[in-house]
Amino acid sequence: MDGTKAKAKAAAAATAEADTRYPTTTLTKLAFGSCHMNKATAKQSHQIIWPSIKNKVNPQSFLWLGDAIYARKDKDKDANKETHSDSDSQQQQQQSSIFSVAPLDVLEQQYFDLLTNSTIGYTEFLSSSSSSTSSSSSSSQSLLMSVHGTHDDHDYGANDYGKQMPNKKQRIDLFSNFITMSNEQ
């Protein structure tokens, strides 16, 4: 994971440098999103979501507000079927027994797919958002779009996990790498 740490440090340095790199640029167009499902986007709406953000907002920066992916590993559903009455708590218990914490390789694949699978549309959004013009007073300069964000439970690979999440540091590193790679597109 030495490469991961180096990339995270480079991303932090690039973020710190942004204020000095564009001292006369005012951020005027910001887009944000969350709760992105690769499978649903690839099947239904990739031609709507990402081009809409690009064409209607043309953001200088995009913020992920959590759940950039929904990576989870399905357990054998048949092995977990039990006979229950239809109470809410029993339904929730059955639901939680169907899904478990996604392994690190599943998380990594989901982020990779988001960055590279053209049917999702994020790749084209990043490449088509290569620059926008912003002006402050009389100066005008080109500003490359940047991507920033924060992680939430599904970015870790499970629903509503907190302190008990295994490999928490590695999961955060995978998300940080995704953000860094989004800025390198």
Coordinates of C-alpha atoms in Angstrom, one line a residue:
M1 CA 0.0 0.0 0.0
D2 CA 3.0 2.4 -0.2
G3 CA 1.7 3.5 -3.6
T4 CA -1.6 4.3 -2.0
K5 CA -0.1 6.5 0.6
A6 CA 2.0 8.3 -2.0
K7 CA -1.1 9.0 -4.1
A8 CA -3.1 10.2 -1.1
K9 CA -0.2 12.6 -0.1
A10 CA 0.0 13.8 -3.7
A11 CA -3.8 14.4 -3.7
A12 CA -3.5 16.4 -0.5
A13 CA -0.7 18.4 -1.9
A14 CA -2.6 19.1 -5.1
T15 CA -5.6 20.3 -3.0
A16 CA -3.5 22.6 -0.9
E17 CA -1.9 24.0 -4.1
A18 CA -5.2 24.8 -5.7
D19 CA -5.6 28.0 -3.8
T20 CA -2.2 29.2 -5.0
R21 CA -2.6 27.8 -8.5
Y22 CA -5.7 29.8 -9.2
P23 CA -5.5 32.9 -6.9
T24 CA -7.7 35.0 -9.1
T25 CA -10.3 32.4 -10.0
T26 CA -13.7 32.4 -8.3
L27 CA -15.5 29.1 -8.1
T28 CA -18.9 29.8 -9.5
K29 CA -20.2 26.4 -10.7
L30 CA -20.3 23.4 -8.3
A31 CA -22.1 20.1 -8.7
F32 CA -22.5 17.4 -6.2
G33 CA -24.0 14.0 -6.0
S34 CA -24.3 10.9 -3.9
C35 CA -26.0 7.5 -3.9
H36 CA -24.6 6.4 -7.2
M37 CA -25.3 2.8 -8.3
N38 CA -23.0 1.6 -11.1
K39 CA -25.4 -1.2 -12.3
A40 CA -28.5 1.0 -12.4
T41 CA -26.7 3.8 -14.1
A42 CA -25.1 1.5 -16.7
K43 CA -28.5 -0.1 -17.5
Q44 CA -30.8 2.9 -17.4
S45 CA -29.7 6.4 -17.3
H46 CA -26.0 6.9 -18.1
Q47 CA -27.1 8.9 -21.1
I48 CA -29.0 11.2 -18.8
I49 CA -27.2 11.7 -15.4
W50 CA -23.6 12.6 -16.3
P51 CA -24.3 14.5 -19.5
S52 CA -27.0 16.5 -17.7
I53 CA -24.6 17.5 -15.0
K54 CA -22.0 18.5 -17.7
N55 CA -24.4 20.2 -20.0
K56 CA -26.6 22.0 -17.5
V57 CA -24.1 22.9 -14.9
N58 CA -20.6 22.5 -16.5
P59 CA -19.1 22.5 -13.1
Q60 CA -15.7 23.7 -12.1
S61 CA -15.7 21.1 -9.3
F62 CA -17.7 18.0 -8.5
L63 CA -18.3 16.8 -4.9
W64 CA -19.1 13.3 -4.0
L65 CA -21.2 13.4 -0.8
G66 CA -21.1 9.7 0.0
D67 CA -22.1 6.4 -1.5
A68 CA -20.2 6.9 -4.8
I69 CA -20.7 3.1 -5.1
Y70 CA -22.9 0.4 -3.6
A71 CA -20.6 -2.5 -3.3
R72 CA -21.8 -5.4 -1.3
K73 CA -21.4 -9.1 -1.5
D74 CA -24.6 -11.2 -1.7
K75 CA -24.7 -14.2 0.6
D76 CA -26.4 -17.3 -0.5
K77 CA -30.0 -16.2 -0.2
D78 CA -31.4 -19.7 -0.1
A79 CA -29.2 -20.6 2.8
N80 CA -30.6 -17.6 4.8
K81 CA -34.3 -18.1 4.2
E82 CA -36.3 -18.7 7.4
T83 CA -39.9 -18.7 8.2
H84 CA -40.9 -15.5 10.0
S85 CA -44.0 -13.5 10.6
D86 CA -44.1 -10.3 8.7
S87 CA -43.0 -7.9 11.5
D88 CA -40.7 -5.0 10.5
S89 CA -37.8 -6.1 12.8
Q90 CA -37.8 -9.7 11.4
Q91 CA -37.8 -8.3 7.8
Q92 CA -34.8 -6.1 8.7
Q93 CA -33.0 -9.0 10.3
Q94 CA -33.6 -11.1 7.2
Q95 CA -32.4 -8.3 4.9
S96 CA -29.2 -7.8 6.9
S97 CA -28.6 -11.6 6.8
I98 CA -28.8 -11.5 2.9
F99 CA -25.9 -9.0 2.6
S100 CA -22.5 -8.8 4.2
V101 CA -19.5 -6.6 4.1
A102 CA -18.0 -6.4 0.6
P103 CA -14.4 -7.6 0.3
L104 CA -11.8 -5.1 -0.6
D105 CA -11.4 -6.5 -4.1
V106 CA -15.2 -5.9 -4.8
L107 CA -14.8 -2.3 -3.6
E108 CA -11.8 -1.8 -5.8
Q109 CA -13.6 -3.3 -8.8
Q110 CA -16.6 -1.0 -8.3
Y111 CA -14.4 2.1 -8.2
F112 CA -12.5 0.9 -11.2
D113 CA -15.7 0.3 -13.1
L114 CA -17.0 3.8 -12.3
L115 CA -13.8 5.2 -13.6
T116 CA -13.4 3.1 -16.8
N117 CA -16.8 1.6 -17.8
S118 CA -18.1 3.8 -20.6
T119 CA -21.7 2.5 -20.2
I120 CA -21.8 4.2 -16.7
G121 CA -21.0 7.6 -18.2
Y122 CA -18.7 9.0 -15.4
T123 CA -15.6 8.5 -17.6
E124 CA -17.1 10.7 -20.4
F125 CA -18.2 13.3 -17.8
L126 CA -14.6 13.6 -16.5
S127 CA -13.0 13.7 -19.9
S128 CA -15.6 16.2 -21.3
S129 CA -15.2 18.4 -18.3
S130 CA -11.6 19.1 -19.0
S131 CA -11.9 22.9 -18.6
S132 CA -14.2 25.7 -17.9
T133 CA -13.7 29.4 -17.9
S134 CA -14.1 31.5 -14.8
S135 CA -13.5 35.2 -14.4
S136 CA -12.8 37.3 -11.4
S137 CA -12.7 41.0 -11.9
S138 CA -10.8 41.6 -15.2
S139 CA -8.8 38.3 -15.3
S140 CA -10.0 35.2 -16.9
Q141 CA -8.2 31.8 -16.9
S142 CA -8.9 28.2 -17.6
L143 CA -9.6 26.0 -14.6
L144 CA -9.5 22.2 -14.8
M145 CA -12.5 20.6 -13.2
S146 CA -11.6 19.0 -9.9
V147 CA -13.3 16.2 -8.0
H148 CA -13.5 16.0 -4.2
G149 CA -15.6 14.1 -1.8
T150 CA -16.4 12.3 1.4
H151 CA -17.1 8.7 2.0
D152 CA -20.1 7.1 3.6
D153 CA -21.2 3.6 4.7
H154 CA -21.5 2.1 1.2
D155 CA -18.1 3.5 0.1
Y156 CA -16.8 1.2 2.9
G157 CA -18.7 -1.7 1.4
A158 CA -21.7 -2.2 3.8
N159 CA -24.9 -0.6 5.0
D160 CA -24.8 1.3 8.3
Y161 CA -21.5 0.0 9.5
G162 CA -19.4 2.1 11.8
K163 CA -16.6 1.2 14.2
Q164 CA -17.0 -2.5 13.5
M165 CA -16.1 -2.2 9.8
P166 CA -13.1 -4.5 9.1
N167 CA -10.2 -3.0 7.2
K168 CA -11.5 0.5 7.6
K169 CA -8.1 2.2 6.7
Q170 CA -7.8 0.2 3.5
R171 CA -11.4 1.0 2.6
I172 CA -10.8 4.7 3.1
D173 CA -7.6 4.4 1.0
L174 CA -9.6 2.9 -1.9
F175 CA -12.0 5.8 -1.8
S176 CA -9.1 8.3 -1.7
N177 CA -7.5 6.6 -4.7
F178 CA -10.8 6.8 -6.5
I179 CA -11.0 10.6 -5.9
T180 CA -7.3 11.0 -6.9
M181 CA -7.8 9.0 -10.1
S182 CA -11.0 11.0 -10.9
N183 CA -8.7 14.1 -11.0
E184 CA -6.2 12.4 -13.3
Q185 CA -8.7 11.6 -16.1

